[in-house]
Amino acid sequence: MNGQPLLEIADLRVTYWGRSLLGFKGRPFHAVNGANLTIRAGETLGLVGESGSGKSSIANTVLGLVPASAGSIRFGDVDLAAMNTRYPPAVRNQIQAVFQDPYSSLNPSMTVEDIVTEPLRVHTGMSRAERRARAVELLKLVSLSEEHLGRHPHQFSGGQRQRIAIASALALQPKLIVLDEPVSALDVSTQNQIINLLYERRDALGIAYLLIAHDLALVHHISDRIAVMYLGHIVEEGPSDRVYHAPAHPYTKALLDAVPLLDPEAQRRRRAARKAAPALDAQRVAAEGCPYRNRCPYVMPRCATEMPPAYPIAGGGTANCFLYAEGDARAESAATVAGAAP
Ligand SMILES: Nc1ncnc2c1ncn2[C@@H]1O[C@H](COP(=O)(O)OP(=O)(O)O)[C@@H](O)[C@H]1O
Ligand SMILES: [Mg+2]
C-alpha cells in the first residue's frame, strides 16, 4: 500500500431518466446524490447499505456502464466521469469487475479456459499457448487447477464460479477490481472462503478493491475503510474498525443492529417500529434535509430542512449528522450508545 489516491470520486451524481410512452425524457430519478469517496492504491473500500441505496449505481459508473450525471471520478490522472462511459482500452484494462450472480455472469457456452483467457485474447498479443499457461497460473491463484480448464460453468458450484470470475478479473493485473456483492448469492461458509481469497490476492498482488456488500460485518475485516450509503447519500465514512466498533451515524448503528433477533417478541416490535416509520421517498430527500430523518431516534428540527454536512468523528472519518456538529451534547450520548455495542 503506497498511500497514493488511486480513485477519487467527488460529488458524483447518478440520475436515471424515466421514459414517457412517447419516448420523451420523463421524470429524473436521483440514485446517487453527491457521493465523495477515495480509494488508495492497494486499499479496500467497503461500500455498504441496504438494497436500493445506490451502491451499484456508483459501481457501474466507475466501470463505465452507466454515465455520471455530475461530478468527477479521478483514476490516476484521468477523469472517468468526463469520458462518458467511453474508456480507452488502457484505462479499461486497469479496472475489472466481479458481479453478484455467478450463474449469469459467466457465459455458459465457454470453457473455463476461454473465460479466463478472454481478457488476454482481447487486450494482449499473447499466443494461445502463452494464454493457456497464464490461465493455469490464474486458476492456481484462486485454488482451482489445470484440470478445470476444459469444463463449463454449469459443472461448478456457486463458490467455484465466483473463483473463476475472480481469476478472469485478475488476468490483466488491474489496479482496481469493483466487486458488486460478490458473495451475496453464496452460502455463509463459501462467503467466508471467497472473502479470504480476495484478501490474500489483494495483499499478494497489490490490487485495490471497491467491495460492495449489504452486510457490514462480513466485509469489515477485509476493508481498510468503510462507507455507508442510505437513499443515494454517503452518510458515514471512516477506518473500518472505527465504523464497525463505534458507528457514528444513527443509520450505521441500525445497520449493525439489523441482525435477526432470536426473541420473536423483540422481532415483532422491531417490525412494527419500521412499519410506523417507512423510508422517505428518495426523490423528496435531496431538497428536504437528512434522508434518514423519519427513522432516526435522534431527529431534530433542522434535519428536515438542512442536509447535514460531513462532520469529523473521533477515531477517524466523518458522519453526515448534526449530532456531530460542534457543541451538540447529544453526540456524546449517541457515541456512548455506539461504544456499548460489543
Ligand atoms: N437503470 C435504471 N433506471 C432507473 N432506475 C434505476 C436504474 N438502476 C437503478 N435504479 C434505481 O436507483 C436506485 C439505486 O439502485 P442501485 O444503485 O441498484 O442500488 P443498490 O445497488 O444499493 O441496491 C434504486 O431505487 C433503483 O431502483
Ligand atoms: Mg446493487
Tab-separated table of C-alpha atoms and ligand atoms in Angstrom:
chain	number	residue	atom	x	y	z
A	1	MET	CA	0.000	0.000	0.000
A	2	ASN	CA	1.706	3.231	-1.019
A	3	GLY	CA	-0.892	5.742	0.114
A	4	GLN	CA	-1.475	7.341	-3.316
A	5	PRO	CA	-5.138	8.023	-4.094
A	6	LEU	CA	-5.993	5.644	-6.929
A	7	LEU	CA	-9.671	6.521	-7.296
A	8	GLU	CA	-11.149	9.802	-6.135
A	9	ILE	CA	-14.877	10.230	-6.507
A	10	ALA	CA	-16.044	13.795	-5.932
A	11	ASP	CA	-19.654	14.999	-5.775
A	12	LEU	CA	-20.791	12.150	-8.006
A	13	ARG	CA	-24.398	12.197	-9.107
A	14	VAL	CA	-26.188	9.444	-10.996
A	15	THR	CA	-29.610	10.259	-12.381
A	16	TYR	CA	-31.858	7.893	-14.319
A	17	TRP	CA	-34.455	9.358	-16.632
A	18	GLY	CA	-37.761	7.601	-16.951
A	19	ARG	CA	-39.326	7.440	-20.404
A	20	SER	CA	-42.837	8.515	-21.214
A	21	LEU	CA	-44.950	6.453	-23.613
A	22	LEU	CA	-43.982	8.696	-26.499
A	23	GLY	CA	-40.300	8.280	-25.740
A	24	PHE	CA	-39.777	11.764	-24.319
A	25	LYS	CA	-37.494	12.153	-21.337
A	26	GLY	CA	-39.626	11.507	-18.259
A	27	ARG	CA	-39.054	12.303	-14.597
A	28	PRO	CA	-35.492	12.131	-13.243
A	29	PHE	CA	-34.636	9.637	-10.509
A	30	HIS	CA	-31.605	10.652	-8.470
A	31	ALA	CA	-29.981	7.366	-7.425
A	32	VAL	CA	-26.710	8.928	-6.206
A	33	ASN	CA	-26.777	12.440	-4.762
A	34	GLY	CA	-23.285	13.842	-4.456
A	35	ALA	CA	-21.021	10.992	-3.290
A	36	ASN	CA	-17.396	11.538	-2.215
A	37	LEU	CA	-15.110	8.506	-1.877
A	38	THR	CA	-11.374	7.857	-2.064
A	39	ILE	CA	-9.548	4.557	-2.575
A	40	ARG	CA	-5.775	4.432	-2.254
A	41	ALA	CA	-3.593	2.043	-4.237
A	42	GLY	CA	-3.808	-1.451	-2.753
A	43	GLU	CA	-6.594	-0.445	-0.369
A	44	THR	CA	-10.078	-1.915	0.068
A	45	LEU	CA	-13.080	0.343	0.457
A	46	GLY	CA	-16.189	-1.444	1.694
A	47	LEU	CA	-19.378	0.238	0.444
A	48	VAL	CA	-22.394	-0.922	2.434
A	49	GLY	CA	-26.075	-0.076	2.675
A	50	GLU	CA	-29.456	-1.647	2.105
A	51	SER	CA	-30.824	-2.582	-1.295
A	52	GLY	CA	-31.726	0.436	-3.432
A	53	SER	CA	-29.342	2.855	-1.692
A	54	GLY	CA	-27.307	3.449	-4.863
A	55	LYS	CA	-24.281	1.178	-4.381
A	56	SER	CA	-24.477	-0.493	-7.797
A	57	SER	CA	-25.059	2.880	-9.437
A	58	ILE	CA	-21.688	4.022	-8.066
A	59	ALA	CA	-20.036	0.732	-9.124
A	60	ASN	CA	-21.494	0.864	-12.622
A	61	THR	CA	-20.450	4.469	-13.054
A	62	VAL	CA	-16.852	3.647	-12.094
A	63	LEU	CA	-16.956	0.717	-14.537
A	64	GLY	CA	-18.252	2.934	-17.325
A	65	LEU	CA	-21.523	1.004	-17.646
A	66	VAL	CA	-23.637	3.987	-16.575
A	67	PRO	CA	-22.735	7.640	-17.231
A	68	ALA	CA	-22.168	10.052	-14.359
A	69	SER	CA	-24.675	12.908	-14.384
A	70	ALA	CA	-22.329	15.234	-12.497
A	71	GLY	CA	-19.122	15.140	-10.504
A	72	SER	CA	-15.746	13.591	-11.190
A	73	ILE	CA	-14.135	10.147	-10.882
A	74	ARG	CA	-10.410	10.669	-10.912
A	75	PHE	CA	-8.499	7.450	-11.665
A	76	GLY	CA	-4.747	8.006	-11.802
A	77	ASP	CA	-4.529	11.096	-13.992
A	78	VAL	CA	-7.778	10.761	-15.953
A	79	ASP	CA	-11.378	11.691	-15.129
A	80	LEU	CA	-13.572	8.684	-15.851
A	81	ALA	CA	-16.757	10.721	-15.450
A	82	ALA	CA	-15.693	13.037	-18.276
A	83	MET	CA	-15.175	10.048	-20.612
A	84	ASN	CA	-18.909	9.408	-20.532
A	85	THR	CA	-18.529	5.567	-20.468
A	86	ARG	CA	-16.126	5.506	-23.457
A	87	TYR	CA	-12.944	4.379	-21.735
A	88	PRO	CA	-9.849	3.817	-23.848
A	89	PRO	CA	-8.506	0.226	-23.601
A	90	ALA	CA	-5.526	1.321	-21.492
A	91	VAL	CA	-7.969	2.559	-18.837
A	92	ARG	CA	-10.486	-0.249	-19.195
A	93	ASN	CA	-7.778	-2.873	-18.590
A	94	GLN	CA	-6.946	-1.397	-15.228
A	95	ILE	CA	-10.456	-1.660	-13.807
A	96	GLN	CA	-12.085	-5.074	-13.638
A	97	ALA	CA	-15.393	-6.243	-12.198
A	98	VAL	CA	-16.891	-9.184	-10.346
A	99	PHE	CA	-20.679	-9.246	-10.023
A	100	GLN	CA	-23.078	-10.881	-7.614
A	101	ASP	CA	-24.548	-13.666	-9.639
A	102	PRO	CA	-22.015	-16.304	-10.648
A	103	TYR	CA	-24.785	-18.135	-12.535
A	104	SER	CA	-25.482	-15.421	-15.071
A	105	SER	CA	-22.182	-13.550	-15.264
A	106	LEU	CA	-20.255	-16.413	-16.885
A	107	ASN	CA	-21.062	-17.360	-20.471
A	108	PRO	CA	-22.376	-20.957	-20.214
A	109	SER	CA	-21.108	-21.974	-23.645
A	110	MET	CA	-17.496	-21.015	-22.930
A	111	THR	CA	-14.935	-23.245	-21.230
A	112	VAL	CA	-13.082	-22.043	-18.168
A	113	GLU	CA	-10.003	-21.594	-20.333
A	114	ASP	CA	-11.933	-19.317	-22.718
A	115	ILE	CA	-13.452	-17.330	-19.854
A	116	VAL	CA	-10.203	-16.776	-18.003
A	117	THR	CA	-8.159	-16.003	-21.129
A	118	GLU	CA	-10.781	-13.817	-22.861
A	119	PRO	CA	-9.310	-10.544	-21.453
A	120	LEU	CA	-5.837	-11.689	-22.574
A	121	ARG	CA	-7.097	-12.506	-26.061
A	122	VAL	CA	-8.810	-9.144	-26.444
A	123	HIS	CA	-6.200	-6.911	-24.851
A	124	THR	CA	-2.788	-8.571	-25.283
A	125	GLY	CA	-0.758	-10.060	-28.113
A	126	MET	CA	-0.211	-13.325	-26.225
A	127	SER	CA	-0.213	-16.554	-28.236
A	128	ARG	CA	-2.707	-19.292	-27.464
A	129	ALA	CA	-0.037	-21.318	-25.643
A	130	GLU	CA	1.005	-18.300	-23.576
A	131	ARG	CA	-2.610	-17.594	-22.690
A	132	ARG	CA	-3.139	-21.190	-21.643
A	133	ALA	CA	-0.063	-21.098	-19.398
A	134	ARG	CA	-1.302	-17.863	-17.858
A	135	ALA	CA	-4.768	-19.391	-17.342
A	136	VAL	CA	-3.215	-22.217	-15.342
A	137	GLU	CA	-1.381	-19.662	-13.166
A	138	LEU	CA	-4.583	-17.690	-12.679
A	139	LEU	CA	-6.563	-20.781	-11.697
A	140	LYS	CA	-3.921	-21.576	-9.098
A	141	LEU	CA	-4.348	-18.098	-7.658
A	142	VAL	CA	-7.982	-18.952	-6.918
A	143	SER	CA	-7.289	-22.516	-5.757
A	144	LEU	CA	-8.525	-24.219	-8.916
A	145	SER	CA	-6.275	-26.210	-11.235
A	146	GLU	CA	-5.357	-27.134	-14.783
A	147	GLU	CA	-7.856	-29.990	-14.846
A	148	HIS	CA	-10.682	-27.408	-14.691
A	149	LEU	CA	-9.643	-25.654	-17.919
A	150	GLY	CA	-11.858	-27.636	-20.277
A	151	ARG	CA	-15.015	-27.557	-18.168
A	152	HIS	CA	-18.059	-25.322	-18.494
A	153	PRO	CA	-19.567	-23.045	-15.815
A	154	HIS	CA	-22.525	-25.343	-15.102
A	155	GLN	CA	-20.104	-28.001	-13.854
A	156	PHE	CA	-19.104	-25.815	-10.902
A	157	SER	CA	-20.651	-24.734	-7.600
A	158	GLY	CA	-21.533	-21.084	-6.970
A	159	GLY	CA	-18.355	-20.536	-4.965
A	160	GLN	CA	-16.193	-22.094	-7.691
A	161	ARG	CA	-17.852	-19.938	-10.321
A	162	GLN	CA	-17.003	-16.857	-8.293
A	163	ARG	CA	-13.396	-18.116	-8.181
A	164	ILE	CA	-13.443	-18.345	-11.990
A	165	ALA	CA	-14.857	-14.811	-12.242
A	166	ILE	CA	-12.108	-13.579	-9.899
A	167	ALA	CA	-9.414	-15.369	-11.938
A	168	SER	CA	-10.711	-13.637	-15.066
A	169	ALA	CA	-10.717	-10.267	-13.270
A	170	LEU	CA	-7.082	-10.831	-12.247
A	171	ALA	CA	-5.917	-11.751	-15.766
A	172	LEU	CA	-4.792	-8.278	-16.829
A	173	GLN	CA	-3.314	-7.382	-13.426
A	174	PRO	CA	-5.715	-4.486	-12.887
A	175	LYS	CA	-5.142	-1.723	-10.349
A	176	LEU	CA	-8.761	-1.798	-9.209
A	177	ILE	CA	-11.417	-4.502	-9.014
A	178	VAL	CA	-15.002	-3.438	-8.449
A	179	LEU	CA	-16.803	-6.239	-6.619
A	180	ASP	CA	-20.569	-5.703	-6.544
A	181	GLU	CA	-21.983	-8.007	-3.844
A	182	PRO	CA	-19.609	-10.801	-4.898
A	183	VAL	CA	-20.681	-13.179	-2.130
A	184	SER	CA	-24.344	-12.277	-1.576
A	185	ALA	CA	-25.580	-15.275	-3.568
A	186	LEU	CA	-23.382	-17.778	-1.708
A	187	ASP	CA	-23.884	-19.740	1.497
A	188	VAL	CA	-22.173	-18.475	4.639
A	189	SER	CA	-19.121	-20.748	4.690
A	190	THR	CA	-18.478	-20.154	0.980
A	191	GLN	CA	-18.854	-16.404	1.571
A	192	ASN	CA	-16.020	-16.519	4.081
A	193	GLN	CA	-13.813	-18.585	1.773
A	194	ILE	CA	-14.249	-16.103	-1.071
A	195	ILE	CA	-13.653	-13.087	1.190
A	196	ASN	CA	-10.465	-14.747	2.476
A	197	LEU	CA	-9.363	-15.499	-1.068
A	198	LEU	CA	-9.894	-11.856	-2.061
A	199	TYR	CA	-7.927	-10.768	0.983
A	200	GLU	CA	-4.942	-12.972	0.140
A	201	ARG	CA	-4.890	-11.981	-3.538
A	202	ARG	CA	-5.112	-8.316	-2.739
A	203	ASP	CA	-2.116	-8.432	-0.426
A	204	ALA	CA	-0.063	-10.555	-2.800
A	205	LEU	CA	-0.858	-8.516	-5.923
A	206	GLY	CA	-1.362	-5.010	-4.514
A	207	ILE	CA	-4.800	-4.542	-6.078
A	208	ALA	CA	-7.360	-2.077	-4.714
A	209	TYR	CA	-10.980	-3.164	-4.233
A	210	LEU	CA	-14.251	-1.327	-4.223
A	211	LEU	CA	-16.142	-4.019	-2.332
A	212	ILE	CA	-19.905	-3.656	-2.207
A	213	ALA	CA	-21.994	-5.558	0.314
A	214	HIS	CA	-25.117	-5.130	2.367
A	215	ASP	CA	-23.543	-6.858	5.345
A	216	LEU	CA	-21.054	-4.650	7.178
A	217	ALA	CA	-19.957	-7.485	9.476
A	218	LEU	CA	-18.936	-9.628	6.504
A	219	VAL	CA	-16.642	-7.075	4.865
A	220	HIS	CA	-15.295	-5.165	7.828
A	221	HIS	CA	-12.179	-7.262	8.381
A	222	ILE	CA	-11.069	-7.115	4.739
A	223	SER	CA	-11.853	-3.398	4.324
A	224	ASP	CA	-9.411	-0.628	5.214
A	225	ARG	CA	-12.217	1.901	5.116
A	226	ILE	CA	-15.981	1.616	5.081
A	227	ALA	CA	-18.517	3.968	3.513
A	228	VAL	CA	-22.199	3.646	4.383
A	229	MET	CA	-24.932	4.637	1.916
A	230	TYR	CA	-28.563	5.457	2.539
A	231	LEU	CA	-31.018	6.579	-0.176
A	232	GLY	CA	-28.400	7.907	-2.557
A	233	HIS	CA	-26.219	9.564	0.084
A	234	ILE	CA	-22.972	8.539	1.787
A	235	VAL	CA	-23.947	9.056	5.426
A	236	GLU	CA	-20.756	7.860	7.115
A	237	GLU	CA	-17.187	7.006	6.111
A	238	GLY	CA	-14.087	6.052	8.055
A	239	PRO	CA	-11.496	3.472	9.066
A	240	SER	CA	-13.134	0.062	9.022
A	241	ASP	CA	-12.580	-0.772	12.691
A	242	ARG	CA	-13.895	2.581	13.867
A	243	VAL	CA	-17.049	2.360	11.740
A	244	TYR	CA	-17.691	-1.239	12.806
A	245	HIS	CA	-16.938	-0.928	16.515
A	246	ALA	CA	-18.035	2.660	17.094
A	247	PRO	CA	-20.561	3.567	14.368
A	248	ALA	CA	-21.408	7.262	14.494
A	249	HIS	CA	-24.372	7.751	12.158
A	250	PRO	CA	-27.723	6.529	13.518
A	251	TYR	CA	-28.260	4.614	10.262
A	252	THR	CA	-24.949	2.761	10.593
A	253	LYS	CA	-25.962	1.754	14.112
A	254	ALA	CA	-29.282	0.477	12.796
A	255	LEU	CA	-27.481	-1.460	10.062
A	256	LEU	CA	-25.292	-3.171	12.665
A	257	ASP	CA	-28.395	-3.907	14.750
A	258	ALA	CA	-30.135	-5.446	11.751
A	259	VAL	CA	-29.046	-8.991	12.577
A	260	PRO	CA	-32.086	-11.225	13.147
A	261	LEU	CA	-33.387	-11.246	16.718
A	262	LEU	CA	-33.983	-14.631	18.348
A	263	ASP	CA	-36.779	-13.346	20.558
A	264	PRO	CA	-39.973	-13.306	18.414
A	265	GLU	CA	-41.496	-10.577	20.580
A	266	ALA	CA	-38.487	-8.286	20.056
A	267	GLN	CA	-38.576	-9.148	16.348
A	268	ARG	CA	-42.262	-8.167	16.216
A	269	ARG	CA	-41.622	-4.848	17.993
A	270	ARG	CA	-38.829	-4.002	15.557
A	271	ARG	CA	-41.023	-4.758	12.548
A	272	ALA	CA	-43.820	-2.619	13.954
A	273	ALA	CA	-41.396	0.262	14.546
A	274	ARG	CA	-40.123	0.057	10.978
A	275	LYS	CA	-43.644	-0.016	9.593
A	276	ALA	CA	-44.526	3.079	11.597
A	277	ALA	CA	-41.584	4.921	10.021
A	278	PRO	CA	-41.389	3.980	6.349
A	279	ALA	CA	-38.328	5.101	4.397
A	280	LEU	CA	-38.643	8.503	2.792
A	281	ASP	CA	-39.462	8.815	-0.840
A	282	ALA	CA	-35.920	9.056	-2.185
A	283	GLN	CA	-36.950	11.841	-4.542
A	284	ARG	CA	-38.023	14.196	-1.786
A	285	VAL	CA	-34.824	13.782	0.145
A	286	ALA	CA	-32.383	15.971	-1.722
A	287	ALA	CA	-34.434	19.105	-1.354
A	288	GLU	CA	-35.524	18.465	2.185
A	289	GLY	CA	-32.704	17.577	4.537
A	290	CYS	CA	-31.367	14.354	6.017
A	291	PRO	CA	-32.508	11.205	4.170
A	292	TYR	CA	-32.704	9.253	7.446
A	293	ARG	CA	-34.692	11.739	9.484
A	294	ASN	CA	-38.015	9.935	9.735
A	295	ARG	CA	-36.437	6.749	11.071
A	296	CYS	CA	-33.882	8.457	13.292
A	297	PRO	CA	-34.215	8.257	17.089
A	298	TYR	CA	-32.166	11.474	17.442
A	299	VAL	CA	-34.033	13.574	14.875
A	300	MET	CA	-34.096	17.350	15.464
A	301	PRO	CA	-35.967	20.119	13.654
A	302	ARG	CA	-33.098	21.198	11.395
A	303	CYS	CA	-32.827	17.643	9.980
A	304	ALA	CA	-35.989	18.312	7.967
A	305	THR	CA	-34.703	21.468	6.320
A	306	GLU	CA	-30.916	21.172	6.031
A	307	MET	CA	-28.720	18.458	4.601
A	308	PRO	CA	-26.128	17.565	7.246
A	309	PRO	CA	-22.540	18.062	6.011
A	310	ALA	CA	-19.736	15.583	6.788
A	311	TYR	CA	-18.571	16.164	10.369
A	312	PRO	CA	-15.277	14.676	11.611
A	313	ILE	CA	-15.610	11.755	14.029
A	314	ALA	CA	-13.190	10.874	16.848
A	315	GLY	CA	-11.201	7.836	15.718
A	316	GLY	CA	-11.304	8.883	12.055
A	317	GLY	CA	-13.659	9.525	9.183
A	318	THR	CA	-16.859	11.535	9.010
A	319	ALA	CA	-20.593	11.267	9.602
A	320	ASN	CA	-23.235	13.405	7.902
A	321	CYS	CA	-25.254	14.004	11.034
A	322	PHE	CA	-25.987	17.126	13.076
A	323	LEU	CA	-25.332	15.147	16.263
A	324	TYR	CA	-21.682	15.739	15.476
A	325	ALA	CA	-21.981	19.458	14.834
A	326	GLU	CA	-19.648	21.178	17.255
A	327	GLY	CA	-21.197	21.693	20.652
A	328	ASP	CA	-24.072	19.224	20.350
A	329	ALA	CA	-24.087	17.421	23.694
A	330	ARG	CA	-26.159	14.571	22.306
A	331	ALA	CA	-23.209	13.390	20.199
A	332	GLU	CA	-21.636	12.257	23.453
A	333	SER	CA	-24.584	10.100	24.469
A	334	ALA	CA	-25.003	8.751	20.934
A	335	ALA	CA	-21.309	7.820	20.911
A	336	THR	CA	-21.683	6.107	24.281
A	337	VAL	CA	-24.566	4.030	22.965
A	338	ALA	CA	-22.392	3.053	19.986
A	339	GLY	CA	-19.413	2.250	22.195
A	340	ALA	CA	-21.557	-0.029	24.358
A	341	ALA	CA	-22.163	-2.398	21.441
A	342	PRO	CA	-19.821	-5.413	21.513
B	1	LIG	N1	-31.371	1.804	-14.953
B	1	LIG	C1	-32.146	2.321	-14.002
B	1	LIG	N2	-33.220	3.088	-14.318
B	1	LIG	C2	-33.989	3.632	-13.345
B	1	LIG	N3	-33.785	3.470	-12.018
B	1	LIG	C3	-32.744	2.711	-11.645
B	1	LIG	C4	-31.865	2.084	-12.608
B	1	LIG	N4	-30.909	1.394	-11.934
B	1	LIG	C5	-31.179	1.569	-10.615
B	1	LIG	N5	-32.273	2.356	-10.436
B	1	LIG	C6	-32.839	2.781	-9.145
B	1	LIG	O1	-31.825	3.501	-8.460
B	1	LIG	C7	-31.838	3.196	-7.081
B	1	LIG	C8	-30.480	2.689	-6.663
B	1	LIG	O2	-30.255	1.442	-7.277
B	1	LIG	P1	-28.895	0.666	-7.131
B	1	LIG	O3	-27.765	1.571	-7.468
B	1	LIG	O4	-29.012	-0.608	-7.898
B	1	LIG	O5	-28.840	0.361	-5.555
B	1	LIG	P2	-28.184	-0.822	-4.713
B	1	LIG	O6	-27.091	-1.433	-5.536
B	1	LIG	O7	-27.682	-0.166	-3.466
B	1	LIG	O8	-29.277	-1.814	-4.418
B	1	LIG	C9	-32.950	2.177	-6.864
B	1	LIG	O9	-34.090	2.861	-6.428
B	1	LIG	C10	-33.155	1.604	-8.252
B	1	LIG	O10	-34.481	1.175	-8.416
B	2	MG	MG	-26.793	-3.411	-6.122
